[in-house]
Coordinates of C-alpha atoms and ligand atoms in Angstrom, one line a residue:
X1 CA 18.0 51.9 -1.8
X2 CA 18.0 55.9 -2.2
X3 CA 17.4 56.2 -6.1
X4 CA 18.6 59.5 -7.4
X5 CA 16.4 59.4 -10.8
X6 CA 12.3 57.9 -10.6
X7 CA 9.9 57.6 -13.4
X8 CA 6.6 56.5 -12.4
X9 CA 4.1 55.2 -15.2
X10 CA 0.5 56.4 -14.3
X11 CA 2.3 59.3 -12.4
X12 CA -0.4 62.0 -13.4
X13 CA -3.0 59.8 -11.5
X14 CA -4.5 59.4 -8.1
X15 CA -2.0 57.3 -6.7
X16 CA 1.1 58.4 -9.1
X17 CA 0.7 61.7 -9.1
X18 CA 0.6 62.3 -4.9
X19 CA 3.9 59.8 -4.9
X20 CA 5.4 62.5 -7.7
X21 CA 5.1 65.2 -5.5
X22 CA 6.6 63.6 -2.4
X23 CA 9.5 61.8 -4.2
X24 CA 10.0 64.9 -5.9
X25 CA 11.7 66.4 -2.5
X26 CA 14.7 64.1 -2.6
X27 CA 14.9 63.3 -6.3
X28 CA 14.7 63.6 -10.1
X29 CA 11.3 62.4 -10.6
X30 CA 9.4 62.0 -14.4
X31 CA 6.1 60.9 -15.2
X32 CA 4.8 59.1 -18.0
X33 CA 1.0 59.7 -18.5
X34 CA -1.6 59.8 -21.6
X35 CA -4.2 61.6 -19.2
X36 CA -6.9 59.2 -20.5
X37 CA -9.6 61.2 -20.6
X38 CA -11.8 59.0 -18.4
X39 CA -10.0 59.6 -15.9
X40 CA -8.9 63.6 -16.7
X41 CA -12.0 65.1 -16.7
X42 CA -10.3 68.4 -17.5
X43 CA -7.8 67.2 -19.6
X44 CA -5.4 66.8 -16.8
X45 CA -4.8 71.2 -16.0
X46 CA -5.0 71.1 -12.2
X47 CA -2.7 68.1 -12.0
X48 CA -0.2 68.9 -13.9
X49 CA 0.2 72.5 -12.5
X50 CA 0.4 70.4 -9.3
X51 CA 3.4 68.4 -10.8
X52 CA 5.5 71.0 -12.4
X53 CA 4.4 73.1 -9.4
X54 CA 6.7 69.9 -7.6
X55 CA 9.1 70.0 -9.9
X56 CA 8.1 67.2 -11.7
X57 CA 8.9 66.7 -15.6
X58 CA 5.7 65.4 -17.3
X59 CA 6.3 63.1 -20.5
X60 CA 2.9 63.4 -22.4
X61 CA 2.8 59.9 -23.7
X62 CA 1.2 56.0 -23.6
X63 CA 2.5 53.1 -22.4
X64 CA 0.8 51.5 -25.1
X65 CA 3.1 53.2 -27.3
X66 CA 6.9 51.4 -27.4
X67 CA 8.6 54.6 -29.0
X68 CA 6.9 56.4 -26.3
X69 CA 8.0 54.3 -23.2
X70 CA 11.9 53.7 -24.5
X71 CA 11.6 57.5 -24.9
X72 CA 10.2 58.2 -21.0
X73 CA 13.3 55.9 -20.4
X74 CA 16.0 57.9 -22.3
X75 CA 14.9 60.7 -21.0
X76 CA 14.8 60.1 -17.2
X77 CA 17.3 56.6 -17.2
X78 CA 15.7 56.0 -13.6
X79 CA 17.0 53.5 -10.9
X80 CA 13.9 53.5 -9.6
X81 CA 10.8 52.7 -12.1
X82 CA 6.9 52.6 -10.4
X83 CA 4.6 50.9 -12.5
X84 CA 0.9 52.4 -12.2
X85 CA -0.1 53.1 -15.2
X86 CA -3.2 50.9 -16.4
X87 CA -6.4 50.9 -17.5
X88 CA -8.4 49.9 -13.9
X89 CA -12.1 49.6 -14.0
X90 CA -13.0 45.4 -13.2
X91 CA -16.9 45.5 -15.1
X92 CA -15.3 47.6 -18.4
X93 CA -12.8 45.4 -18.4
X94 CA -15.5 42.7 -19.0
X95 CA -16.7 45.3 -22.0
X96 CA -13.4 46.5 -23.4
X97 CA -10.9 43.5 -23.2
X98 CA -8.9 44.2 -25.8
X99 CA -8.4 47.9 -24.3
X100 CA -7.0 46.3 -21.2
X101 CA -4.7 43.7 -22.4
X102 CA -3.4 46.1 -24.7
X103 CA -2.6 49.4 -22.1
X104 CA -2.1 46.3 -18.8
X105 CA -0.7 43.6 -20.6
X106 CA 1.2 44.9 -23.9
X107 CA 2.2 48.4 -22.3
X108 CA 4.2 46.5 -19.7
X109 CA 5.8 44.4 -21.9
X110 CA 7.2 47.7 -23.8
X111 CA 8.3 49.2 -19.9
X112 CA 9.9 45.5 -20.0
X113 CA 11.7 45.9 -22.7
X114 CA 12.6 49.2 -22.4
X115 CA 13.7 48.7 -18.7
X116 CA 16.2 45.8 -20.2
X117 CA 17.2 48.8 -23.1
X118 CA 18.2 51.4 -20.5
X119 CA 19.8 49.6 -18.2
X120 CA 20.0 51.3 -15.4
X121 CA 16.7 51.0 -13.5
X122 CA 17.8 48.7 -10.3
X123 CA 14.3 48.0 -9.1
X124 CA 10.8 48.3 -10.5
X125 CA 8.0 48.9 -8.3
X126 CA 4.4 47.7 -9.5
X127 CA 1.0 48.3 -8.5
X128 CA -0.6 45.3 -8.4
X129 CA -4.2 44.9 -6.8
X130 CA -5.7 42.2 -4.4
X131 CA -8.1 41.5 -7.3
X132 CA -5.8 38.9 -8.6
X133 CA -7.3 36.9 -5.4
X134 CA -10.7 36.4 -6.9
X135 CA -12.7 35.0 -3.7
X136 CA -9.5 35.1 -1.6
X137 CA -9.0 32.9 1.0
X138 CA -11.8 31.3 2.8
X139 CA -12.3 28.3 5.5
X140 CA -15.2 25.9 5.6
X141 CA -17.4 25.9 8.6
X142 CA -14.7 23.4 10.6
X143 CA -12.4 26.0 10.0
X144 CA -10.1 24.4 7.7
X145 CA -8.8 26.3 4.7
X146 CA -11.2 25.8 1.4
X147 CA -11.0 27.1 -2.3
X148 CA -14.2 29.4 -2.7
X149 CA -14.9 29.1 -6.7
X150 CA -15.6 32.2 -8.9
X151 CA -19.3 32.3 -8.1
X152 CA -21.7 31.0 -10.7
X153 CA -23.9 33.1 -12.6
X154 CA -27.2 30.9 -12.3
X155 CA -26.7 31.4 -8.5
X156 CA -26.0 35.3 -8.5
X157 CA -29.1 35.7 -10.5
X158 CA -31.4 34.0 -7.6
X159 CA -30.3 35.9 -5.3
X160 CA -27.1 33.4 -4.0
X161 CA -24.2 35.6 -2.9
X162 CA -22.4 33.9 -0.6
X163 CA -18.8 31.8 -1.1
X164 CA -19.0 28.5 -1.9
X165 CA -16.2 25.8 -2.4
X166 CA -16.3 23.0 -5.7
X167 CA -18.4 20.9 -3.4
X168 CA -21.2 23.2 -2.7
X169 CA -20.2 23.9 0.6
X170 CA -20.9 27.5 2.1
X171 CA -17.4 29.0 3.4
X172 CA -16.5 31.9 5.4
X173 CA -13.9 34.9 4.0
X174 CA -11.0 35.6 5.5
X175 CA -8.2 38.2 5.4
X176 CA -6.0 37.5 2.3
X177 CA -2.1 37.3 1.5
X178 CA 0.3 36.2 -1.0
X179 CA 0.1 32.8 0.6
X180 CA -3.0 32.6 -1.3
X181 CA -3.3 31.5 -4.8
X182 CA -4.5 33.7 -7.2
X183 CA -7.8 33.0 -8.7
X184 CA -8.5 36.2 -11.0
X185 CA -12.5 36.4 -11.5
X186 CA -12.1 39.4 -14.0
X187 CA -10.2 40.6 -16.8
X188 CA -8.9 43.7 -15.3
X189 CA -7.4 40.8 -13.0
X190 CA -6.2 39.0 -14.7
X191 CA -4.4 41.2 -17.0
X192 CA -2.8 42.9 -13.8
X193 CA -1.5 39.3 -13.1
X194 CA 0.1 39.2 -15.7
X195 CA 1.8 42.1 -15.3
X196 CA 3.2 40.8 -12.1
X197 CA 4.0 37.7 -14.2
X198 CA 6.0 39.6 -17.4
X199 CA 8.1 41.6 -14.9
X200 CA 9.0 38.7 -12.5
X201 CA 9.5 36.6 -15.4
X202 CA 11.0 38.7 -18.1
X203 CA 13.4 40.5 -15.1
X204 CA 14.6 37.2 -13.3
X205 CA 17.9 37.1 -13.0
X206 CA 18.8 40.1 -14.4
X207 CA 20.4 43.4 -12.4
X208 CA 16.6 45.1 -12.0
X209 CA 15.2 43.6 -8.7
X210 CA 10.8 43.5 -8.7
X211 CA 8.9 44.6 -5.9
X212 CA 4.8 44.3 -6.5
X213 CA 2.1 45.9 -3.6
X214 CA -1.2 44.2 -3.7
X215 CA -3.6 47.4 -2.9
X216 CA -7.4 46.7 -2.2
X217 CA -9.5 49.5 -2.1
X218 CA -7.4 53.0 -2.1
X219 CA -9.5 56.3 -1.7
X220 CA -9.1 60.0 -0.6
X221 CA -8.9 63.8 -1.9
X222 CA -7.3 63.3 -5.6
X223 CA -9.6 60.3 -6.9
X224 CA -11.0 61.1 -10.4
X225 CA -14.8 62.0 -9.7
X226 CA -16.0 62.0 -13.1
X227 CA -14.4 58.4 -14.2
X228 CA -17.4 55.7 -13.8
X229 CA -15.5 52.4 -13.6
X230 CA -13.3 52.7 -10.8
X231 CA -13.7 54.2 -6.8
X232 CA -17.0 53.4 -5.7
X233 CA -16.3 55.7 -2.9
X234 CA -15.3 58.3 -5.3
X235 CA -18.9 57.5 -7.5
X236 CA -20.7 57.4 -4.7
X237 CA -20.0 61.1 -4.0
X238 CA -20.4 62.4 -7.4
X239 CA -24.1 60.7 -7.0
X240 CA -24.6 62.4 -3.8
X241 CA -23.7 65.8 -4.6
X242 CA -25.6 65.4 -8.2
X243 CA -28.5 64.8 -5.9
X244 CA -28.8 61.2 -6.9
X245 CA -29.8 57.7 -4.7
X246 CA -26.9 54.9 -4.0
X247 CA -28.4 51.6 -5.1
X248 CA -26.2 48.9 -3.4
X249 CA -25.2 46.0 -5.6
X250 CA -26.4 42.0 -4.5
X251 CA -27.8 41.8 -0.6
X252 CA -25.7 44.7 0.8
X253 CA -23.1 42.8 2.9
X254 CA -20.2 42.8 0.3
X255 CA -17.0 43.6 1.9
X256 CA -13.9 45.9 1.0
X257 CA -11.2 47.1 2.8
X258 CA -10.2 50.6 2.2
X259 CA -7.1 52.0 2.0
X260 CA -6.0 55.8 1.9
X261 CA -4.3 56.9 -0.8
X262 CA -1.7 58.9 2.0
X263 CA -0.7 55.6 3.2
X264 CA -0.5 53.9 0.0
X265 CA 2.1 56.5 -1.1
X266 CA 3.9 55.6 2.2
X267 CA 3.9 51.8 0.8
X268 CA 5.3 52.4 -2.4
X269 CA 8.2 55.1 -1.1
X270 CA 8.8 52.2 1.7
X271 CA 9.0 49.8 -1.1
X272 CA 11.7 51.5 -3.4
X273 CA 13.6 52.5 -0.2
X274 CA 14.0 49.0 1.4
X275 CA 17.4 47.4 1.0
X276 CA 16.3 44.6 0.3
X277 CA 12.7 43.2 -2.2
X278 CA 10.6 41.1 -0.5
X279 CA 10.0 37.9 -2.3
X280 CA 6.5 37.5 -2.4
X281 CA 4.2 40.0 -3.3
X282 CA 3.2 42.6 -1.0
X283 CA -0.8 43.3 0.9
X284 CA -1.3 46.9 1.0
X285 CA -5.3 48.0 2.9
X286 CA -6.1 48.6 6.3
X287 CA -6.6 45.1 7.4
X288 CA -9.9 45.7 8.1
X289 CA -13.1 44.9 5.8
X290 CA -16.3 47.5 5.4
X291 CA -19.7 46.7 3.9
X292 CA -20.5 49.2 0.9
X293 CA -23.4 49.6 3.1
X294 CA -21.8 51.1 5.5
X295 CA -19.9 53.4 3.8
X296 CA -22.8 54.6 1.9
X297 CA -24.4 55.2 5.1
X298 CA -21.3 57.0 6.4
X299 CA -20.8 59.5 3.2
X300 CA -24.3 60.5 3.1
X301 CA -24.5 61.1 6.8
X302 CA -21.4 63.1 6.5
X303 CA -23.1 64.4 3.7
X304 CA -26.0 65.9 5.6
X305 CA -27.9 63.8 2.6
X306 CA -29.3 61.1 5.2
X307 CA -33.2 61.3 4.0
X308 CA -31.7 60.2 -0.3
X309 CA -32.5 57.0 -1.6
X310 CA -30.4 53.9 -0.6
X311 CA -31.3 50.4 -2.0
X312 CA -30.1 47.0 -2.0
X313 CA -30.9 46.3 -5.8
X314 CA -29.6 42.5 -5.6
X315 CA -27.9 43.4 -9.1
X316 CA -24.5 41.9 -9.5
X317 CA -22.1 42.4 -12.3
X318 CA -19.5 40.2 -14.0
X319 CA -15.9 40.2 -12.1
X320 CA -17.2 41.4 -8.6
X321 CA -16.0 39.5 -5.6
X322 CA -17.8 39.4 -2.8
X323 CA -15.5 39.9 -0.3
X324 CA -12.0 42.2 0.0
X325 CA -10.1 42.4 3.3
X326 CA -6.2 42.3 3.5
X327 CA -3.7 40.4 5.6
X328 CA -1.5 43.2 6.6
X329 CA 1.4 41.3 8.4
X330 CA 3.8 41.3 5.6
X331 CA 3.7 44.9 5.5
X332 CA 4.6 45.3 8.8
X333 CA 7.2 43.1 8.8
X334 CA 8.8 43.4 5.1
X335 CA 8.1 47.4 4.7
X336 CA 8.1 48.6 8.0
X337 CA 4.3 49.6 7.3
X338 CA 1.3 50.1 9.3
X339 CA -1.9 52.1 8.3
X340 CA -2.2 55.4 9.3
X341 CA -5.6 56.8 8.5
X342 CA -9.1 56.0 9.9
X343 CA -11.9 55.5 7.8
X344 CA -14.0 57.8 9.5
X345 CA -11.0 60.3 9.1
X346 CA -10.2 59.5 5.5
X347 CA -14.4 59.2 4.9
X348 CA -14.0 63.4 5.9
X349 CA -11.3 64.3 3.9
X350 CA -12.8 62.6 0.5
X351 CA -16.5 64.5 1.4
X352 CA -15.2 67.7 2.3
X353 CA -12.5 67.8 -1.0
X354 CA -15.7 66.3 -3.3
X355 CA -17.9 69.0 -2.2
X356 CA -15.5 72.1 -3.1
X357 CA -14.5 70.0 -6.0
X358 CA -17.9 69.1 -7.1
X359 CA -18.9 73.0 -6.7
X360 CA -15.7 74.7 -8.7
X361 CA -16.9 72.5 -11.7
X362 CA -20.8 73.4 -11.7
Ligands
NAD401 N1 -7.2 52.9 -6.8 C1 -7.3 51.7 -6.4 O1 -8.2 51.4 -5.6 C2 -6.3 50.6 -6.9 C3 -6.4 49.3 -6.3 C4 -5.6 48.3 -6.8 C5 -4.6 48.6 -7.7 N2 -4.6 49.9 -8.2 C6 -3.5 50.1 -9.3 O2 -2.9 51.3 -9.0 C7 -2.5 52.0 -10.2 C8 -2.9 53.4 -10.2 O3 -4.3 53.5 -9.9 P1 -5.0 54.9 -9.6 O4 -6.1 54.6 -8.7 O5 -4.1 56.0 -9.4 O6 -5.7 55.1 -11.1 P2 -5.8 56.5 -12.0 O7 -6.8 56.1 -13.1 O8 -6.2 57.7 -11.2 O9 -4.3 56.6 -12.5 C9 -3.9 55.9 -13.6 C10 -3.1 56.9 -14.5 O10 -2.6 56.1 -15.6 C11 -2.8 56.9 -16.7 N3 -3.0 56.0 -17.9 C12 -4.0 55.2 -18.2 N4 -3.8 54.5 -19.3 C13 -2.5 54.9 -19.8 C14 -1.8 54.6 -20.9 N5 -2.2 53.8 -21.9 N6 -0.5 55.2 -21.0 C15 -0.1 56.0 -20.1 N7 -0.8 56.4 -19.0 C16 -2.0 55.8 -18.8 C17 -4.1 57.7 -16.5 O11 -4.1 58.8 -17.3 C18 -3.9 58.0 -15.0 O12 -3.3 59.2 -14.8 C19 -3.1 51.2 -11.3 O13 -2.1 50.3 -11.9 C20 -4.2 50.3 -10.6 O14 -4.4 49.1 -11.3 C21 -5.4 50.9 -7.9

């Protein structure tokens, strides 16, 4: 569909506010952000010069908020709606649960409502996360498909990382889809399931089709440096530069498949153009799964920092799953979408932008 009028929740953030800008060229876009200051170090200046600088109009604003949301709506009265705004960090979820149902959980349920007010919006578009997978899919060592359980905190603490199924059995990981049940192991999770849950639900069969994107990990040029809970990539550079060790969390061999932010844009405009919603949710990474290890390595050789501290600490925190790495296919065949970017050319970018960053704020 070619929407004429976009509001995007979230759309002064990483994600949000580089799909802003680019919908921006072929039509009326709004944003709807409370530039949390966790995330807006700086209060939000640079990015919303960027914005207006797009022609963006910026509704200050939380989604928390009902009058403010059903306001965002009057305002812009969008065909097109993209959902990002949320609180997003898995282990303060574990912390601040009430924080998270109420922004995740109770701020869609207001977009819901106002969505059903307006009228108009033909299709909503939601960022929904692979961390609704908990474990993801795994096979036992016959290579049949097997459940791996939310791994048990008695067997974390000695040291016991690896997937296991109900029986005890060790099991392998493999690439995950929306054939996959979910199996949230966190709060953040879970409250992002339910978001996919209150707009299928509360939208079925009305005139406002729902399209949700799974992402795993997205990073890049853009991702809040300062903001401690989410973007390890992002964290791991502000340690770098601040002249700080990377300690690696359980035996170093946890997986994650990341995803740059340039081609997650590319997903979400492919998703509110396609004429028709696919049914099933949506895997958006680069198919392809990378120890934290490894990227550590990678940033601090890029770095020039290859002599700092790195350690494999064998801590492990609430909510963490050990293993992240998407099934693209759907993508591909429902979107029209393929990856674009290499790690190691994404991994160049991010250093390169956090340095200059990094620097203008010292
Ligand atoms: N970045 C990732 O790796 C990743 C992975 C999976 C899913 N997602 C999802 O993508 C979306 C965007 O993530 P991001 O990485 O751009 O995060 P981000 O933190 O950079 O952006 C989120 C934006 O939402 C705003 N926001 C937070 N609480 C709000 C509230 N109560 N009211 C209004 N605005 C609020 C923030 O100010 C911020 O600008 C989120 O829904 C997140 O769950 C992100």
């Amino acid at each position: 569909m070619q929407a004429t009028s976009i509001l995007i929740t979230g759309g002064a953030g990483f994600i949000g506010s580089r799909l802003a800008e680019q919908l921006a060229a072929d039509a009326c876009v709004t944003v709807l952000d409370n530039f949390l200051p966790q995330v807006h170090a700086d209060g939000g200046a640079l990015v919303r010069e960027r914005l207006m600088d797009a022609g963006v109009s910026i509704i200050e604003g939380d989604i928390a908020d009902p009058a403010a949301v059903s306001r965002a709506m009057q305002v812009s009265s969008p065909d097109l709606v993209y959902h990002l705004a949320a609180e997003t960090g898995t282990g303060q979820s574990h912390d601040e649960p009430t924080r998270y149902v109420t922004v995740n959980v109770t701020g869609t349920a207001h977009l819901l409502e106002a969505i059903r007010a307006e009228g108009s919006v033909a299709r909503v578009v939601l960022a929904g996360t692979r961390a609704v997978y908990g474990e993801g899919a795994a096979c036992d060592s016959d290579g049949r498909p097997a459940i791996a359980e939310t791994r048990d905190p008695a067997r974390l603490a000695r040291g016991q990382f690896d997937l296991q199924d109900a029986a005890g059995r060790t099991l392998t990981p493999l690439a995950t889809d929306a054939a996959t049940a979910p199996r949230p192991t966190s709060i953040y999770a879970s409250s992002k399931l339910m978001q996919e849950y209150l707009l299928r639900q509360g939208l079925w069969g009305s005139g406002t089709d729902v399209s949700v994107l799974r992402l795993q990990n997205v990073y890049g040029a853009g991702q809040s440096l300062h903001n401690p809970y989410t973007g390890v990539l992002s964290i791991f550079c502000r340690l770098i530069c601040d002249g700080q060790g990377i300690e690696i969390y359980e035996d170093g061999t946890i997986t994650r498949d990341f995803v740059h932010v340039d081609d997650v844009v590319q997903a979400f405009i492919a998703a509110g153009r396609a004429e028709t919603v696919p049914e099933r949710p949506v895997d958006i990474g680069s198919g392809e799964g990378t120890t934290i290890l490894d990227a550590a390595r990678s940033l601090l050789g890029l770095w020039e920092a290859e002599g700092r501290p790195l350690w494999i600490s064998g801590a492990y925190r609430p909510g963490d799953v050990r293993h992240a790495v998407a099934d693209i296919s759907a993508a591909q065949a429902a979107l029209g979408w393929t990856p674009q970017v290499t790690l190691d050319e994404g991994l160049a970018e991010l250093v390169d932008w956090s340095r200059i960053t990094l620097a203008e704020v010292a």
